[in-house]
């Protein structure tokens, strides 16, 4: 009777460990690291679409890791006492998958990986020490005698895998945005990190692309934290690189054909605008490029060529023209908007109210952080 109960307990414990690992691996590959693994598949195939969704990739990886665990379990002599330890290679391999996706240099993952491996080694030593001290009269005593210790060890493996394999901050947001843009989910892409102040030129270019695709680039570009000049709006394979998104996406958006090794630039848009009729997104890119460069004279000289009706001017264009009228005694174009004038006057009054730069910056950002006036004065 005792032997039967013992065998049933061992089987139950083994089934529980298998279920936990399966669910964790699926969650890790299909959700937590879905974009990173998609990037690895993209690069391994040279960009050739295989039409493998995240569930297929997750199941393939999970199945391989389960087979690895079974193989390690066999190598350990099918010792029930070492059942939980047989999951260590599978968890470590799952963690390393993120480090080798190429989304960031391996050195960026090294600190987290070292901490994770050190924790696993120490926990494994503790586990083996407890097994060695086990007072048993049965050679096939199993780990169900240590259910709490074993479960804590599994939890630790889950934690270190998530910690060591995490793609942090900006890189993760870039991957998520690119995946959503490729699926034409522009609104969702624009919600990624919308309130975050930390950004880079690649995120700036992705937000510009999503906004232009929605037709609201001139209306909402400065709602976001931005880095870089007009060069940050378009990939150039140097300072602005997309990880999995085709750099030629802008060609189709602008209906412009460029050579394979050539990238669209602000200067090229100016030249093409003089020679051809471009799409609205192309004109908005050029006009917003002037605003990012703070070239208000060029902006004012061209904006009414593409927006002859004042009532159709996007919000940021109206803000820029209001600022321009305050800066120039002999403007190349005239513009007047009573509501904008009132708002700009409030901006100036609030700016003059605080002498301390940090206090002034924080107050203005909270009230006018989504305006071109704030970017022009305090933007990077």
mmCIF file of C-alpha atoms in Angstrom:
data_model
loop_
_atom_site.group_PDB
_atom_site.id
_atom_site.type_symbol
_atom_site.label_atom_id
_atom_site.label_comp_id
_atom_site.label_asym_id
_atom_site.label_seq_id
_atom_site.Cartn_x
_atom_site.Cartn_y
_atom_site.Cartn_z
ATOM 1 C CA UNK A 1 0.000 0.000 0.000
ATOM 2 C CA UNK A 2 2.803 2.428 0.939
ATOM 3 C CA UNK A 3 4.692 1.551 -2.239
ATOM 4 C CA UNK A 4 1.585 2.163 -4.337
ATOM 5 C CA UNK A 5 0.961 5.538 -2.724
ATOM 6 C CA UNK A 6 4.592 6.427 -3.182
ATOM 7 C CA UNK A 7 4.493 5.596 -6.901
ATOM 8 C CA UNK A 8 1.270 7.537 -7.384
ATOM 9 C CA UNK A 9 2.775 10.533 -5.596
ATOM 10 C CA UNK A 10 5.888 10.363 -7.765
ATOM 11 C CA UNK A 11 3.807 10.246 -10.950
ATOM 12 C CA UNK A 12 1.659 13.137 -9.774
ATOM 13 C CA UNK A 13 4.706 15.200 -8.940
ATOM 14 C CA UNK A 14 6.323 14.454 -12.322
ATOM 15 C CA UNK A 15 3.100 15.385 -14.129
ATOM 16 C CA UNK A 16 2.889 18.632 -12.151
ATOM 17 C CA UNK A 17 6.462 19.595 -13.087
ATOM 18 C CA UNK A 18 5.801 18.825 -16.760
ATOM 19 C CA UNK A 19 2.605 20.895 -16.816
ATOM 20 C CA UNK A 20 4.293 23.830 -15.094
ATOM 21 C CA UNK A 21 7.203 23.820 -17.521
ATOM 22 C CA UNK A 22 4.929 23.466 -20.553
ATOM 23 C CA UNK A 23 2.714 26.386 -19.519
ATOM 24 C CA UNK A 24 5.684 28.570 -18.613
ATOM 25 C CA UNK A 25 7.488 27.848 -21.891
ATOM 26 C CA UNK A 26 4.361 28.615 -23.932
ATOM 27 C CA UNK A 27 3.819 31.897 -22.054
ATOM 28 C CA UNK A 28 7.495 32.807 -22.461
ATOM 29 C CA UNK A 29 7.718 32.091 -26.195
ATOM 30 C CA UNK A 30 4.230 33.166 -27.278
ATOM 31 C CA UNK A 31 3.905 36.332 -25.201
ATOM 32 C CA UNK A 32 6.885 37.443 -23.111
ATOM 33 C CA UNK A 33 9.519 36.961 -25.854
ATOM 34 C CA UNK A 34 7.283 36.595 -28.916
ATOM 35 C CA UNK A 35 8.753 39.581 -30.809
ATOM 36 C CA UNK A 36 12.342 38.613 -30.009
ATOM 37 C CA UNK A 37 11.855 35.080 -31.283
ATOM 38 C CA UNK A 38 10.064 36.357 -34.384
ATOM 39 C CA UNK A 39 13.115 38.507 -35.090
ATOM 40 C CA UNK A 40 15.405 35.477 -34.762
ATOM 41 C CA UNK A 41 13.258 33.514 -37.229
ATOM 42 C CA UNK A 42 13.254 36.529 -39.569
ATOM 43 C CA UNK A 43 17.045 36.735 -39.529
ATOM 44 C CA UNK A 44 17.633 32.999 -39.798
ATOM 45 C CA UNK A 45 15.526 32.895 -42.960
ATOM 46 C CA UNK A 46 17.084 36.035 -44.421
ATOM 47 C CA UNK A 47 13.765 37.856 -44.250
ATOM 48 C CA UNK A 48 11.872 35.179 -46.203
ATOM 49 C CA UNK A 49 8.366 34.957 -44.687
ATOM 50 C CA UNK A 50 7.542 31.466 -43.384
ATOM 51 C CA UNK A 51 4.094 32.441 -42.110
ATOM 52 C CA UNK A 52 4.774 30.826 -38.751
ATOM 53 C CA UNK A 53 2.655 32.442 -36.083
ATOM 54 C CA UNK A 54 3.818 32.700 -32.492
ATOM 55 C CA UNK A 55 1.861 29.619 -31.427
ATOM 56 C CA UNK A 56 3.622 27.399 -33.953
ATOM 57 C CA UNK A 57 7.027 28.763 -32.956
ATOM 58 C CA UNK A 58 6.176 28.448 -29.260
ATOM 59 C CA UNK A 59 5.002 24.849 -29.591
ATOM 60 C CA UNK A 60 8.064 23.865 -31.629
ATOM 61 C CA UNK A 61 10.448 25.368 -29.068
ATOM 62 C CA UNK A 62 8.532 23.973 -26.112
ATOM 63 C CA UNK A 63 8.399 20.514 -27.649
ATOM 64 C CA UNK A 64 12.156 20.582 -28.260
ATOM 65 C CA UNK A 65 12.832 21.672 -24.682
ATOM 66 C CA UNK A 66 10.586 18.926 -23.284
ATOM 67 C CA UNK A 67 12.546 16.364 -25.303
ATOM 68 C CA UNK A 68 15.777 17.852 -23.945
ATOM 69 C CA UNK A 69 14.485 17.498 -20.388
ATOM 70 C CA UNK A 70 13.549 13.868 -20.999
ATOM 71 C CA UNK A 71 16.999 13.204 -22.424
ATOM 72 C CA UNK A 72 18.700 14.761 -19.403
ATOM 73 C CA UNK A 73 16.421 12.766 -17.117
ATOM 74 C CA UNK A 74 17.533 9.571 -18.848
ATOM 75 C CA UNK A 75 21.200 10.591 -18.562
ATOM 76 C CA UNK A 76 20.673 11.098 -14.838
ATOM 77 C CA UNK A 77 19.638 7.462 -14.628
ATOM 78 C CA UNK A 78 15.924 8.242 -14.321
ATOM 79 C CA UNK A 79 16.602 9.145 -10.730
ATOM 80 C CA UNK A 80 13.385 10.486 -9.294
ATOM 81 C CA UNK A 81 15.432 12.383 -6.749
ATOM 82 C CA UNK A 82 16.933 14.461 -9.611
ATOM 83 C CA UNK A 83 13.726 15.031 -11.541
ATOM 84 C CA UNK A 84 13.581 18.792 -10.939
ATOM 85 C CA UNK A 85 17.300 19.161 -11.689
ATOM 86 C CA UNK A 86 16.699 17.678 -15.156
ATOM 87 C CA UNK A 87 14.806 20.872 -16.099
ATOM 88 C CA UNK A 88 17.851 23.099 -15.595
ATOM 89 C CA UNK A 89 19.282 22.767 -19.163
ATOM 90 C CA UNK A 90 15.860 23.445 -20.716
ATOM 91 C CA UNK A 91 15.324 26.590 -18.657
ATOM 92 C CA UNK A 92 18.841 27.862 -19.385
ATOM 93 C CA UNK A 93 18.436 27.247 -23.115
ATOM 94 C CA UNK A 94 15.106 29.073 -23.064
ATOM 95 C CA UNK A 95 16.845 32.027 -21.406
ATOM 96 C CA UNK A 96 19.692 32.034 -23.927
ATOM 97 C CA UNK A 97 17.268 32.181 -26.867
ATOM 98 C CA UNK A 98 16.692 35.882 -26.157
ATOM 99 C CA UNK A 99 20.382 36.652 -25.786
ATOM 100 C CA UNK A 100 21.150 35.301 -29.266
ATOM 101 C CA UNK A 101 18.314 36.921 -31.215
ATOM 102 C CA UNK A 102 20.634 39.732 -32.299
ATOM 103 C CA UNK A 103 18.273 42.403 -30.969
ATOM 104 C CA UNK A 104 21.164 43.688 -28.855
ATOM 105 C CA UNK A 105 24.861 42.855 -28.421
ATOM 106 C CA UNK A 106 25.417 39.747 -26.328
ATOM 107 C CA UNK A 107 27.329 41.907 -23.838
ATOM 108 C CA UNK A 108 24.072 43.719 -23.025
ATOM 109 C CA UNK A 109 22.640 40.438 -21.701
ATOM 110 C CA UNK A 110 25.832 39.290 -19.966
ATOM 111 C CA UNK A 111 25.216 40.868 -16.512
ATOM 112 C CA UNK A 112 21.710 39.413 -16.262
ATOM 113 C CA UNK A 113 22.850 36.038 -17.568
ATOM 114 C CA UNK A 114 25.716 35.869 -15.067
ATOM 115 C CA UNK A 115 23.427 36.681 -12.134
ATOM 116 C CA UNK A 116 20.860 34.134 -13.331
ATOM 117 C CA UNK A 117 23.397 31.334 -13.841
ATOM 118 C CA UNK A 118 24.994 32.064 -10.452
ATOM 119 C CA UNK A 119 21.593 31.799 -8.726
ATOM 120 C CA UNK A 120 20.838 28.520 -10.500
ATOM 121 C CA UNK A 121 24.220 27.028 -9.568
ATOM 122 C CA UNK A 122 23.818 27.984 -5.898
ATOM 123 C CA UNK A 123 20.253 26.651 -5.771
ATOM 124 C CA UNK A 124 21.310 23.445 -7.511
ATOM 125 C CA UNK A 125 24.124 22.934 -5.000
ATOM 126 C CA UNK A 126 21.632 23.406 -2.165
ATOM 127 C CA UNK A 127 19.244 20.939 -3.776
ATOM 128 C CA UNK A 128 21.961 18.297 -4.185
ATOM 129 C CA UNK A 129 23.115 18.879 -0.618
ATOM 130 C CA UNK A 130 19.596 18.230 0.679
ATOM 131 C CA UNK A 131 19.334 15.082 -1.414
ATOM 132 C CA UNK A 132 22.638 13.818 -0.077
ATOM 133 C CA UNK A 133 21.504 14.339 3.497
ATOM 134 C CA UNK A 134 18.325 12.474 2.847
ATOM 135 C CA UNK A 135 17.941 9.627 5.235
ATOM 136 C CA UNK A 136 16.395 6.834 3.171
ATOM 137 C CA UNK A 137 16.027 3.114 3.211
ATOM 138 C CA UNK A 138 14.774 2.939 -0.381
ATOM 139 C CA UNK A 139 17.109 3.341 -3.332
ATOM 140 C CA UNK A 140 14.351 4.760 -5.494
ATOM 141 C CA UNK A 141 13.223 7.391 -2.977
ATOM 142 C CA UNK A 142 11.794 10.215 -5.044
ATOM 143 C CA UNK A 143 11.695 13.948 -4.827
ATOM 144 C CA UNK A 144 8.095 14.010 -3.681
ATOM 145 C CA UNK A 145 9.558 13.864 -0.192
ATOM 146 C CA UNK A 146 10.722 17.415 -0.860
ATOM 147 C CA UNK A 147 7.694 18.977 -2.607
ATOM 148 C CA UNK A 148 8.186 22.459 -1.221
ATOM 149 C CA UNK A 149 11.921 22.567 -1.929
ATOM 150 C CA UNK A 150 11.340 21.248 -5.442
ATOM 151 C CA UNK A 151 8.597 23.758 -6.173
ATOM 152 C CA UNK A 152 10.720 26.622 -4.912
ATOM 153 C CA UNK A 153 13.496 25.434 -7.187
ATOM 154 C CA UNK A 154 11.103 25.428 -10.167
ATOM 155 C CA UNK A 155 9.926 28.933 -9.270
ATOM 156 C CA UNK A 156 13.552 30.090 -9.099
ATOM 157 C CA UNK A 157 14.238 28.631 -12.541
ATOM 158 C CA UNK A 158 11.228 30.497 -13.935
ATOM 159 C CA UNK A 159 12.348 33.754 -12.358
ATOM 160 C CA UNK A 160 15.972 33.614 -13.526
ATOM 161 C CA UNK A 161 14.885 32.660 -17.037
ATOM 162 C CA UNK A 162 12.621 35.709 -17.278
ATOM 163 C CA UNK A 163 15.262 37.956 -15.695
ATOM 164 C CA UNK A 164 18.268 36.780 -17.689
ATOM 165 C CA UNK A 165 16.488 36.629 -21.035
ATOM 166 C CA UNK A 166 14.617 39.913 -20.795
ATOM 167 C CA UNK A 167 15.074 42.472 -23.557
ATOM 168 C CA UNK A 168 14.720 45.671 -21.611
ATOM 169 C CA UNK A 169 13.318 49.130 -22.252
ATOM 170 C CA UNK A 170 13.634 50.772 -25.634
ATOM 171 C CA UNK A 171 14.695 47.651 -27.539
ATOM 172 C CA UNK A 172 11.594 45.780 -26.466
ATOM 173 C CA UNK A 173 9.332 48.698 -27.388
ATOM 174 C CA UNK A 174 10.949 48.863 -30.821
ATOM 175 C CA UNK A 175 10.296 45.171 -31.429
ATOM 176 C CA UNK A 176 6.669 45.445 -30.320
ATOM 177 C CA UNK A 177 6.079 48.511 -32.496
ATOM 178 C CA UNK A 178 7.625 46.901 -35.574
ATOM 179 C CA UNK A 179 5.510 43.772 -35.147
ATOM 180 C CA UNK A 180 2.322 45.841 -34.856
ATOM 181 C CA UNK A 181 3.229 48.053 -37.824
ATOM 182 C CA UNK A 182 3.894 45.004 -39.997
ATOM 183 C CA UNK A 183 0.390 43.832 -39.124
ATOM 184 C CA UNK A 184 -0.976 47.315 -39.937
ATOM 185 C CA UNK A 185 -2.102 47.813 -36.333
ATOM 186 C CA UNK A 186 -0.966 51.423 -36.289
ATOM 187 C CA UNK A 187 -3.173 52.625 -33.437
ATOM 188 C CA UNK A 188 -1.864 49.913 -31.123
ATOM 189 C CA UNK A 189 1.700 50.644 -32.217
ATOM 190 C CA UNK A 190 1.278 54.300 -31.269
ATOM 191 C CA UNK A 191 0.226 53.323 -27.752
ATOM 192 C CA UNK A 192 3.523 51.509 -27.098
ATOM 193 C CA UNK A 193 5.548 53.622 -24.668
ATOM 194 C CA UNK A 194 3.441 56.688 -25.405
ATOM 195 C CA UNK A 195 3.969 58.173 -21.930
ATOM 196 C CA UNK A 196 7.628 57.174 -21.626
ATOM 197 C CA UNK A 197 10.195 59.953 -21.725
ATOM 198 C CA UNK A 198 13.030 57.594 -22.660
ATOM 199 C CA UNK A 199 13.291 57.208 -26.422
ATOM 200 C CA UNK A 200 15.744 57.021 -29.323
ATOM 201 C CA UNK A 201 15.909 57.866 -33.022
ATOM 202 C CA UNK A 202 14.602 54.446 -34.091
ATOM 203 C CA UNK A 203 11.458 54.866 -31.981
ATOM 204 C CA UNK A 204 11.046 58.356 -33.434
ATOM 205 C CA UNK A 205 11.121 56.913 -36.965
ATOM 206 C CA UNK A 206 8.627 54.157 -36.091
ATOM 207 C CA UNK A 207 6.199 56.633 -34.553
ATOM 208 C CA UNK A 208 6.491 58.879 -37.595
ATOM 209 C CA UNK A 209 5.752 55.891 -39.852
ATOM 210 C CA UNK A 210 2.706 54.820 -37.832
ATOM 211 C CA UNK A 211 1.345 58.364 -37.652
ATOM 212 C CA UNK A 212 1.862 58.942 -41.377
ATOM 213 C CA UNK A 213 0.148 55.646 -42.163
ATOM 214 C CA UNK A 214 -2.841 56.859 -40.134
ATOM 215 C CA UNK A 215 -2.695 60.276 -41.859
ATOM 216 C CA UNK A 216 -2.104 62.223 -38.628
ATOM 217 C CA UNK A 217 1.638 62.944 -38.654
ATOM 218 C CA UNK A 218 1.205 66.718 -38.549
ATOM 219 C CA UNK A 219 -1.489 66.417 -35.907
ATOM 220 C CA UNK A 220 0.212 64.228 -33.289
ATOM 221 C CA UNK A 221 3.977 63.902 -33.905
ATOM 222 C CA UNK A 222 4.940 66.125 -30.990
ATOM 223 C CA UNK A 223 2.648 64.284 -28.601
ATOM 224 C CA UNK A 224 5.612 61.922 -28.136
ATOM 225 C CA UNK A 225 9.120 62.235 -26.766
ATOM 226 C CA UNK A 226 11.376 62.649 -29.801
ATOM 227 C CA UNK A 227 15.103 62.354 -30.380
ATOM 228 C CA UNK A 228 17.022 63.544 -33.406
ATOM 229 C CA UNK A 229 16.472 65.860 -36.321
ATOM 230 C CA UNK A 230 14.724 65.106 -39.614
ATOM 231 C CA UNK A 231 17.257 62.307 -40.127
ATOM 232 C CA UNK A 232 15.601 60.409 -37.273
ATOM 233 C CA UNK A 233 12.338 60.147 -39.209
ATOM 234 C CA UNK A 234 13.640 57.683 -41.789
ATOM 235 C CA UNK A 235 15.933 54.629 -41.648
ATOM 236 C CA UNK A 236 19.442 55.154 -43.013
ATOM 237 C CA UNK A 237 21.181 51.939 -41.870
ATOM 238 C CA UNK A 238 23.524 54.007 -39.707
ATOM 239 C CA UNK A 239 21.975 56.067 -36.934
ATOM 240 C CA UNK A 240 18.436 54.781 -37.569
ATOM 241 C CA UNK A 241 17.934 51.060 -38.092
ATOM 242 C CA UNK A 242 14.816 48.949 -38.094
ATOM 243 C CA UNK A 243 15.195 45.451 -36.672
ATOM 244 C CA UNK A 244 12.703 43.424 -38.702
ATOM 245 C CA UNK A 245 10.693 46.008 -40.611
ATOM 246 C CA UNK A 246 11.619 46.471 -44.262
ATOM 247 C CA UNK A 247 13.411 49.795 -44.701
ATOM 248 C CA UNK A 248 11.688 50.140 -48.085
ATOM 249 C CA UNK A 249 8.283 50.446 -46.394
ATOM 250 C CA UNK A 250 8.507 54.201 -46.910
ATOM 251 C CA UNK A 251 8.885 53.721 -50.669
ATOM 252 C CA UNK A 252 5.395 52.249 -50.870
ATOM 253 C CA UNK A 253 3.976 54.856 -48.476
ATOM 254 C CA UNK A 254 5.418 57.697 -50.541
ATOM 255 C CA UNK A 255 4.901 55.888 -53.882
ATOM 256 C CA UNK A 256 8.567 56.487 -54.631
ATOM 257 C CA UNK A 257 10.943 53.918 -56.075
ATOM 258 C CA UNK A 258 14.555 54.111 -54.875
ATOM 259 C CA UNK A 259 17.550 51.928 -55.713
ATOM 260 C CA UNK A 260 18.118 48.878 -53.507
ATOM 261 C CA UNK A 261 20.945 50.463 -51.510
ATOM 262 C CA UNK A 262 19.491 53.977 -51.336
ATOM 263 C CA UNK A 263 17.435 55.443 -48.497
ATOM 264 C CA UNK A 264 14.953 58.296 -48.595
ATOM 265 C CA UNK A 265 16.255 61.509 -47.031
ATOM 266 C CA UNK A 266 14.882 64.970 -46.296
ATOM 267 C CA UNK A 267 16.922 66.413 -49.171
ATOM 268 C CA UNK A 268 15.610 63.792 -51.565
ATOM 269 C CA UNK A 269 12.022 64.597 -50.564
ATOM 270 C CA UNK A 270 12.625 68.283 -51.298
ATOM 271 C CA UNK A 271 13.997 67.446 -54.735
ATOM 272 C CA UNK A 272 11.181 65.024 -55.573
ATOM 273 C CA UNK A 273 8.569 67.521 -54.362
ATOM 274 C CA UNK A 274 9.829 70.036 -56.925
ATOM 275 C CA UNK A 275 9.811 67.517 -59.758
ATOM 276 C CA UNK A 276 6.728 65.390 -59.002
ATOM 277 C CA UNK A 277 3.439 65.368 -57.203
ATOM 278 C CA UNK A 278 3.936 63.297 -54.049
ATOM 279 C CA UNK A 279 1.531 61.629 -51.665
ATOM 280 C CA UNK A 280 0.199 63.415 -48.573
ATOM 281 C CA UNK A 281 2.391 61.301 -46.224
ATOM 282 C CA UNK A 282 5.472 62.347 -48.217
ATOM 283 C CA UNK A 283 4.599 66.044 -47.899
ATOM 284 C CA UNK A 284 3.911 65.602 -44.175
ATOM 285 C CA UNK A 285 7.275 63.907 -43.713
ATOM 286 C CA UNK A 286 9.015 66.808 -45.400
ATOM 287 C CA UNK A 287 7.119 69.474 -43.440
ATOM 288 C CA UNK A 288 7.613 67.692 -40.111
ATOM 289 C CA UNK A 289 11.274 67.295 -41.009
ATOM 290 C CA UNK A 290 11.538 71.080 -41.213
ATOM 291 C CA UNK A 291 9.884 71.350 -37.805
ATOM 292 C CA UNK A 292 12.268 68.829 -36.240
ATOM 293 C CA UNK A 293 15.189 70.803 -37.711
ATOM 294 C CA UNK A 294 13.584 74.042 -36.484
ATOM 295 C CA UNK A 295 13.734 75.435 -40.039
ATOM 296 C CA UNK A 296 10.615 77.578 -39.763
ATOM 297 C CA UNK A 297 11.355 79.687 -42.838
ATOM 298 C CA UNK A 298 11.452 76.638 -45.120
ATOM 299 C CA UNK A 299 8.352 75.277 -43.414
ATOM 300 C CA UNK A 300 6.389 78.519 -43.838
ATOM 301 C CA UNK A 301 7.460 78.818 -47.486
ATOM 302 C CA UNK A 302 6.093 75.366 -48.360
ATOM 303 C CA UNK A 303 3.237 74.524 -46.024
ATOM 304 C CA UNK A 304 0.566 76.474 -47.937
ATOM 305 C CA UNK A 305 1.586 74.788 -51.190
ATOM 306 C CA UNK A 306 0.247 71.537 -49.780
ATOM 307 C CA UNK A 307 -2.362 72.938 -47.372
ATOM 308 C CA UNK A 308 -3.916 75.958 -49.143
ATOM 309 C CA UNK A 309 -6.953 75.877 -46.836
ATOM 310 C CA UNK A 310 -6.171 77.174 -43.339
ATOM 311 C CA UNK A 311 -8.987 75.110 -41.875
ATOM 312 C CA UNK A 312 -7.237 71.906 -42.964
ATOM 313 C CA UNK A 313 -3.921 72.694 -41.280
ATOM 314 C CA UNK A 314 -2.920 70.031 -38.707
ATOM 315 C CA UNK A 315 -2.490 71.192 -35.131
ATOM 316 C CA UNK A 316 1.323 71.191 -35.059
ATOM 317 C CA UNK A 317 1.471 73.184 -38.296
ATOM 318 C CA UNK A 318 -0.774 75.832 -36.754
ATOM 319 C CA UNK A 319 1.422 75.914 -33.653
ATOM 320 C CA UNK A 320 4.561 76.269 -35.786
ATOM 321 C CA UNK A 321 3.067 79.091 -37.869
ATOM 322 C CA UNK A 322 1.966 80.944 -34.734
ATOM 323 C CA UNK A 323 5.507 80.688 -33.366
ATOM 324 C CA UNK A 324 6.911 81.755 -36.726
ATOM 325 C CA UNK A 325 4.759 84.894 -36.831
ATOM 326 C CA UNK A 326 6.098 85.894 -33.412
ATOM 327 C CA UNK A 327 9.708 85.423 -34.531
ATOM 328 C CA UNK A 328 9.704 87.152 -37.917
ATOM 329 C CA UNK A 329 9.086 90.812 -38.695
ATOM 330 C CA UNK A 330 8.982 90.073 -42.443
ATOM 331 C CA UNK A 331 7.495 86.580 -42.759
ATOM 332 C CA UNK A 332 7.398 84.743 -46.079
ATOM 333 C CA UNK A 333 3.811 83.722 -45.296
ATOM 334 C CA UNK A 334 1.146 85.197 -43.040
ATOM 335 C CA UNK A 335 -1.024 83.288 -40.639
ATOM 336 C CA UNK A 336 -3.406 84.206 -37.832
ATOM 337 C CA UNK A 337 -5.407 82.048 -35.446
ATOM 338 C CA UNK A 338 -6.948 83.688 -32.385
ATOM 339 C CA UNK A 339 -7.214 80.462 -30.412
ATOM 340 C CA UNK A 340 -3.574 79.572 -31.125
ATOM 341 C CA UNK A 341 -2.499 83.098 -30.197
ATOM 342 C CA UNK A 342 -4.223 82.765 -26.835
ATOM 343 C CA UNK A 343 -2.635 79.383 -26.132
ATOM 344 C CA UNK A 344 0.816 80.598 -27.142
ATOM 345 C CA UNK A 345 0.485 83.637 -24.916
ATOM 346 C CA UNK A 346 -0.406 81.340 -22.026
ATOM 347 C CA UNK A 347 2.675 79.258 -22.839
ATOM 348 C CA UNK A 348 4.884 82.338 -22.682
ATOM 349 C CA UNK A 349 3.275 83.574 -19.465
ATOM 350 C CA UNK A 350 3.810 80.214 -17.791
ATOM 351 C CA UNK A 351 7.384 80.105 -19.037
ATOM 352 C CA UNK A 352 8.150 83.485 -17.503
ATOM 353 C CA UNK A 353 6.585 82.523 -14.187
ATOM 354 C CA UNK A 354 9.370 80.128 -13.130
ATOM 355 C CA UNK A 355 13.018 81.167 -12.869
ATOM 356 C CA UNK A 356 14.356 77.726 -11.971
ATOM 357 C CA UNK A 357 14.952 75.772 -15.185
ATOM 358 C CA UNK A 358 14.036 72.347 -13.818
ATOM 359 C CA UNK A 359 10.804 73.613 -12.288
ATOM 360 C CA UNK A 360 9.931 75.548 -15.438
ATOM 361 C CA UNK A 361 10.678 72.536 -17.643
ATOM 362 C CA UNK A 362 8.530 70.152 -15.588
ATOM 363 C CA UNK A 363 5.572 72.521 -15.377
ATOM 364 C CA UNK A 364 5.615 73.329 -19.090
ATOM 365 C CA UNK A 365 5.990 69.670 -19.992
ATOM 366 C CA UNK A 366 2.941 68.735 -17.916
ATOM 367 C CA UNK A 367 0.794 71.425 -19.581
ATOM 368 C CA UNK A 368 2.288 71.955 -23.045
ATOM 369 C CA UNK A 369 4.481 68.890 -23.501
ATOM 370 C CA UNK A 370 2.434 67.799 -26.531
ATOM 371 C CA UNK A 371 2.945 71.046 -28.469
ATOM 372 C CA UNK A 372 5.510 72.129 -31.017
ATOM 373 C CA UNK A 373 6.289 75.140 -28.847
ATOM 374 C CA UNK A 374 7.636 72.903 -26.098
ATOM 375 C CA UNK A 375 9.695 70.840 -28.561
ATOM 376 C CA UNK A 376 11.105 73.937 -30.241
ATOM 377 C CA UNK A 377 12.187 75.420 -26.916
ATOM 378 C CA UNK A 378 13.188 72.370 -24.879
ATOM 379 C CA UNK A 379 13.357 69.397 -27.251
ATOM 380 C CA UNK A 380 16.584 67.555 -27.970
#
